[in-house]
Coordinates of C-alpha atoms and ligand atoms in Angstrom, one line a residue:
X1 CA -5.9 -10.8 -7.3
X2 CA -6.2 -7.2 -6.3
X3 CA -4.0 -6.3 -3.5
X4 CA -6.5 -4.1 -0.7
X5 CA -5.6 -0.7 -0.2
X6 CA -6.5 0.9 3.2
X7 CA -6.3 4.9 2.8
X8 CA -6.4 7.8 6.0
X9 CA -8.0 10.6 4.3
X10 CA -6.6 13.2 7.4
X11 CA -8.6 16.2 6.1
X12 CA -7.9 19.7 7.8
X13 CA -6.8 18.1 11.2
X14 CA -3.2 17.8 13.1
X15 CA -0.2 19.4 13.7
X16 CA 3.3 18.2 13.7
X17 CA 3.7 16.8 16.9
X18 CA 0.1 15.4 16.6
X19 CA 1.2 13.7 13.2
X20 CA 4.5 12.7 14.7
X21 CA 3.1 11.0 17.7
X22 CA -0.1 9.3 15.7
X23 CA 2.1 8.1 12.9
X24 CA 4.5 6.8 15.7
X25 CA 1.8 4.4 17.7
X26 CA 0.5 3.1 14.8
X27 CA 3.7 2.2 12.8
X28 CA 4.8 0.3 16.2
X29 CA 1.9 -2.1 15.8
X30 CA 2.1 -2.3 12.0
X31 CA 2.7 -5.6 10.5
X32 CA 4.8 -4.8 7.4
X33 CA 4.4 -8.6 5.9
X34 CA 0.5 -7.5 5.4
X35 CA -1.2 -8.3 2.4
X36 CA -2.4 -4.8 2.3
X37 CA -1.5 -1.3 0.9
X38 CA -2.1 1.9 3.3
X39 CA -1.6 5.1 2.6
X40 CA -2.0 8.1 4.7
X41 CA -3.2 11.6 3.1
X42 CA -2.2 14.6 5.7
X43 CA -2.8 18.6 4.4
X44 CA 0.0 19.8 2.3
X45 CA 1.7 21.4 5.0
X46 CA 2.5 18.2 6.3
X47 CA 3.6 15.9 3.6
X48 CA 7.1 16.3 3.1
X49 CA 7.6 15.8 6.7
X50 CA 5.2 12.4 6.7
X51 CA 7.1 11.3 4.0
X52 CA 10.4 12.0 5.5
X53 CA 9.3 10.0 8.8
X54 CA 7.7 7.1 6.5
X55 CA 10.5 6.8 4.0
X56 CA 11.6 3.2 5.4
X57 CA 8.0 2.3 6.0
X58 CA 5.5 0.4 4.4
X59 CA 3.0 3.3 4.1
X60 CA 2.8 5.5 1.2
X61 CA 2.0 9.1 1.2
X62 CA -0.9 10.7 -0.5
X63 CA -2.5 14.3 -0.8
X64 CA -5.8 15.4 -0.5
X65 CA -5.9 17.7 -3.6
X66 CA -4.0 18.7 -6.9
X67 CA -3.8 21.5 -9.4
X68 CA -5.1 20.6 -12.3
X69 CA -2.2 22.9 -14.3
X70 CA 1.1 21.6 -14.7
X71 CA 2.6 24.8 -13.0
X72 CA 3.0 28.9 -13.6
X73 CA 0.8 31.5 -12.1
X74 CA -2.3 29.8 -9.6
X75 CA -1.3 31.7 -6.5
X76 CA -2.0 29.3 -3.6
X77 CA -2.3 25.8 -6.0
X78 CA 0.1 23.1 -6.0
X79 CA 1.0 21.4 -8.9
X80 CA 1.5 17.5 -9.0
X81 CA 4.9 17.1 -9.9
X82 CA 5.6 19.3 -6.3
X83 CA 3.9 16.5 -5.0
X84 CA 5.9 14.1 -6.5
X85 CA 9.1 15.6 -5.6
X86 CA 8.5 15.9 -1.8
X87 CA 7.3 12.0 -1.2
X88 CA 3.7 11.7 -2.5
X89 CA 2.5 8.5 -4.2
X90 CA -1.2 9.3 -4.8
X91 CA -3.6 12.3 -4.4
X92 CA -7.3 12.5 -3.9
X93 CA -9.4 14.0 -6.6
X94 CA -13.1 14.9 -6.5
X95 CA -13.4 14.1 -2.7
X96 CA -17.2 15.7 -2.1
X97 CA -16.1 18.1 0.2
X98 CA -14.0 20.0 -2.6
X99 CA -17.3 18.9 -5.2
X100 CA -19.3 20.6 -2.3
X101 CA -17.0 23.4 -0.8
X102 CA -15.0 24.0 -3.5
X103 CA -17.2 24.1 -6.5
X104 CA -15.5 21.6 -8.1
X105 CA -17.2 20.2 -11.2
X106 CA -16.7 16.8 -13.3
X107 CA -14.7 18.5 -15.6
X108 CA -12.6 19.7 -13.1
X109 CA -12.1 16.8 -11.7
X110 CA -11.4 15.3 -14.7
X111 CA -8.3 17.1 -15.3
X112 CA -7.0 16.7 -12.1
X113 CA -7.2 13.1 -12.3
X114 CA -4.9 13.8 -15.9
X115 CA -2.9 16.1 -14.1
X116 CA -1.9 13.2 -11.3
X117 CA -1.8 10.2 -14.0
X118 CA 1.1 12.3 -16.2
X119 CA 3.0 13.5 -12.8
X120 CA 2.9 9.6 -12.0
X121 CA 0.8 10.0 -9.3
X122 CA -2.1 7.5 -8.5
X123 CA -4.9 9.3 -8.7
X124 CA -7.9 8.5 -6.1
X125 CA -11.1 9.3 -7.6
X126 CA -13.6 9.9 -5.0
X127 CA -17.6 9.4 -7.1
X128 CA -21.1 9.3 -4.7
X129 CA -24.5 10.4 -4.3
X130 CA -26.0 12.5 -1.9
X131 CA -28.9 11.3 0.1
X132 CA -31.6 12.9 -1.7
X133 CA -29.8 11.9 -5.1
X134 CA -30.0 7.8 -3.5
X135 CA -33.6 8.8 -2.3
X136 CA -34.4 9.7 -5.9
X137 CA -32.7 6.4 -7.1
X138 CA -30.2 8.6 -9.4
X139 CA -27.2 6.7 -7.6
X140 CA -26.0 4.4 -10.7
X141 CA -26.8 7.7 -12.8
X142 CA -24.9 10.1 -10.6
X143 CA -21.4 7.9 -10.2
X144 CA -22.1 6.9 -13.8
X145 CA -21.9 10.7 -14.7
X146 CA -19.0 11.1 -12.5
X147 CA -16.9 8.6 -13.4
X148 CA -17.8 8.8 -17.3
X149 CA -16.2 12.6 -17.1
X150 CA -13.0 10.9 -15.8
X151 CA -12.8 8.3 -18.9
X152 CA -14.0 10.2 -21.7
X153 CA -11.2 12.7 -21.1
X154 CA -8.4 9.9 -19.9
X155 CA -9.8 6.7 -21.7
X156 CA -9.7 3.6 -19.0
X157 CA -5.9 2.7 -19.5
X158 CA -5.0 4.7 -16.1
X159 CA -7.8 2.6 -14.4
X160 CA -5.3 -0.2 -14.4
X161 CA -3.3 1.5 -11.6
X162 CA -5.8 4.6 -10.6
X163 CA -8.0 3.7 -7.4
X164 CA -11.6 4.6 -7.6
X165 CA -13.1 5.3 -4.0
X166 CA -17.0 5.2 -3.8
X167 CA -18.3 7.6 -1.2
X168 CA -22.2 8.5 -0.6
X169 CA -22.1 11.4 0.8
X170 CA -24.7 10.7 3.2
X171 CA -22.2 8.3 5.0
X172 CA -19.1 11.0 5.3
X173 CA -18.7 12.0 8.5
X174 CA -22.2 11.0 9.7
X175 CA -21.5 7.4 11.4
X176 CA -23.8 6.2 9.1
X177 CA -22.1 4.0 7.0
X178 CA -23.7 2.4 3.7
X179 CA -24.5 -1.2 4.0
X180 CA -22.4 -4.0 2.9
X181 CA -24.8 -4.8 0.1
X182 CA -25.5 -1.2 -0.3
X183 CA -22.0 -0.4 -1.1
X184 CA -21.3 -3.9 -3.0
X185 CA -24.0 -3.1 -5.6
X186 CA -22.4 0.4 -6.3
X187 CA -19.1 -1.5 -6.9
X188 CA -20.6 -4.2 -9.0
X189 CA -22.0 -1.4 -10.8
X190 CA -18.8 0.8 -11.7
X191 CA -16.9 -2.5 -12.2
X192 CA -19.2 -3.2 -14.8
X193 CA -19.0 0.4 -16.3
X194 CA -15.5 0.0 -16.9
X195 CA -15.6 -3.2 -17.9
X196 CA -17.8 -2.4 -21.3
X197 CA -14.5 -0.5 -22.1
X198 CA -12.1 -2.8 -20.8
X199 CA -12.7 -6.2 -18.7
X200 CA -9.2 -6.8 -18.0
X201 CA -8.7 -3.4 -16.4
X202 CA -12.1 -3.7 -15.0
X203 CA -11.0 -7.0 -12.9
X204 CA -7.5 -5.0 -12.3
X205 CA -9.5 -1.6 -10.4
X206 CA -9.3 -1.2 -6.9
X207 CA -12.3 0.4 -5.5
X208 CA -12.5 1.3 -2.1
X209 CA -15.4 2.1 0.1
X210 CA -15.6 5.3 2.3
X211 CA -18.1 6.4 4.2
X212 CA -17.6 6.3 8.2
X213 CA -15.5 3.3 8.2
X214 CA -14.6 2.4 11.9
X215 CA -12.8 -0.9 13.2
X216 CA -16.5 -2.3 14.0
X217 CA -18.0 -2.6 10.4
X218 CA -14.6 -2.7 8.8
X219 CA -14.8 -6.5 8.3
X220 CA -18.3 -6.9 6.7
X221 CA -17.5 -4.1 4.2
X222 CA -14.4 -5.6 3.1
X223 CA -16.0 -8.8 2.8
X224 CA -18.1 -7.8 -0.2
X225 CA -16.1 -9.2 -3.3
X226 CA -16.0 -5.2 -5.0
X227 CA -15.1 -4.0 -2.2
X228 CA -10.9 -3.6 -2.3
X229 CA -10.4 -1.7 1.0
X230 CA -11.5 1.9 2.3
X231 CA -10.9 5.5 2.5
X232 CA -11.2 6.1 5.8
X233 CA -11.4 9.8 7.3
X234 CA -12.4 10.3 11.0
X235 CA -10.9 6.8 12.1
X236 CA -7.5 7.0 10.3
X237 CA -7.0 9.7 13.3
X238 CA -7.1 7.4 15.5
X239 CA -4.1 4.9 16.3
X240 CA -5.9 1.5 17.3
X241 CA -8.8 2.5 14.9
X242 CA -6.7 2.9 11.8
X243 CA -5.0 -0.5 12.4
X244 CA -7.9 -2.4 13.3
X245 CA -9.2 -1.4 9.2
X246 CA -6.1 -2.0 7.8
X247 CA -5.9 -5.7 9.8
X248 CA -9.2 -6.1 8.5
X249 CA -8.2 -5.5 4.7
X250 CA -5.2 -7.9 5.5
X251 CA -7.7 -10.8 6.1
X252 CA -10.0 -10.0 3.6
X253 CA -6.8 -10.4 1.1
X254 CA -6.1 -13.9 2.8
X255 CA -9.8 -15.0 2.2
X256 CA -9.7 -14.2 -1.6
Ligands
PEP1 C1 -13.5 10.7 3.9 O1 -13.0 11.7 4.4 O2 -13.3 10.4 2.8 C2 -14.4 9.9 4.8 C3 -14.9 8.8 4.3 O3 -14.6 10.3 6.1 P1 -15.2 9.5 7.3 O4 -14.5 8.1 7.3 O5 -15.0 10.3 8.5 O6 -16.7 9.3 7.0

C-alpha cells in the first residue's frame, strides 16, 4: 500500500516570522497518527530554520531546487549534501518554473535527480505538459520524454523511494486544476512506463498530483487510485487550506 504524501511547494514567498507563524497554526491542528506523509518545501534561506522548528514533528523538510554538481566552484548553487546537512529530506527537481525560467533541460534535470538520490535525498520529479502540448495530444509523449531522461541516466531502482509529481502546466497557479480523470489517466500512464522496467517498483511509486490543489477538489483528486497525494503550491500557504489537503490524503489512505 503506498503511504500518500501531501507536499507545500512554498515557492519564492515568506519571511521568518511569516514561516514561523504559518508553520505554528498548522502544526497545532495537525494529527500526527495520520496515515499521510507532508512535507513542506520553503526557499533555501529558510530551511535550516524550518527544520530546526519541525525537528520533533511529523513533517519533513524539502527544497525547491539542487545543484546538480556534488560541490566546488558554482557561485550561488547549493549542493545536496548542504541540504542534507541542515534538515532536508527531499528536493524538487524539474518543477516547470525552473524548466520555464530557468532553462532547465531533461538532461539537466536528470542529473539533478542523481545528484539528490546519491546525497540520500528523495528526489521529487516534477514532469507535465503545457496547454498547447495537451491541445496537440503530445501529453503521454511529453511526460514520456521527461521522465525517460530521468531513467535512462538513473535506471528505475531510485523510483522505489523517488516521488514523481505530475504537473500540467496549464493547472499551476491558474485555479484550473486537471480533472480527476484527467490526471488519473496521466498516472496510469507513467505507472505503466515504469512498470515495463519494473512492476514491483512501478506498484511501489508515489505520484502526486499538482496543479492548483485547494481543500475543495482535494478529495476527488485523491480519490483516483494513481493518484498518491499532491504538490500543492498556492494553498500550502495557507494554514486551514494546507490541512484540509493533507486530511484529505489521510482518508484516501483509510479507503485503500
Ligand atoms: C506548484 O507550485 O507546484 C503548484 C502546483 O502550484 P499551485 O498549487 O499554486 O498550482
Amino acid at each position: 500500500m503506498r503511504r500518500p504524501l501531501v507536499a507545500g511547494n512554498w515557492k519564492m514567498h515568506g519571511s521568518g516570522a511569516a514561516n514561523a507563524a504559518l508553520l505554528a497554526e498548522f502544526e497545532l491542528r495537525l494529527h500526527s497518527e495520520w496515515p499521510v506523509d507532508i512535507a513542506v518545501f520553503p526557499p533555501f534561506v529558510y530551511l535550516a530554520d524550518v527544520a530546526r522548528r519541525l525537528r520533533d514533528a511529523a513533517i519533513d523538510v524539502g527544497a525547491q531546487d539542487v545543484c546538480a554538481e556534488p560541490g566546488g566552484a558554482f557561485t550561488g548553487e547549493i549542493a545536496a549534501a548542504m541540504l542534507k546537512d541542515v534538515g532536508c529530506a527531499l528536493v524538487i527537481v524539474g518543477h516547470s518554473e525552473r524548466r520555464r525560467w530557468n532553462h532547465e533541460d531533461d538532461a539537466l534535470v536528470a542529473r539533478k535527480f542523481a545528484a539528490a538520490s546519491a546525497a540520500g535525498l528523495t528526489p521529487v520529479l516534477c514532469i507535465g505538459e503545457t496547454l498547447e502540448e495537451r491541445e496537440a495530444g503530445k501529453t503521454e509523449a511529453v511526460v514520456a520524454r521527461q521522465l525517460d531522461a530521468v531513467l535512462a541516466m538513473n535506471g528505475v531502482a531510485p523510483f522505489a523511494r523517488a516521488v514523481i509529481a505530475y504537473e500540467p502546466v496549464w493547472a499551476i497557479g491558474t485555479g484550473r486544476n486537471a480533472s480527476p480523470e484527467q490526471a488519473q489517466a496521466v498516472h496510469a500512464f507513467v505507472r505503466r512506463r515504469i512498470a515495463q522496467q519494473n512492476a514491483n517498483i512501478a506498484g511501489q511509486a508515489r505520484i502526486l498530483y499538482g496543479g492548483s490543489v485547494k481543500a475543495a477538489n482535494a478529495g476527488e483528486l485523491f480519490a483516483m487510485p494513481d493518484v498518491d497525494g499532491g504538490l500543492v503550491g498556492g494553498a500550502s500557504l495557507v494554514a486551514d487550506e494546507f490541512y484540509e489537503i493533507c486530511a484529505a490524503a489521510a482518508a484516501r489512505h483509510e479507503r485503500v
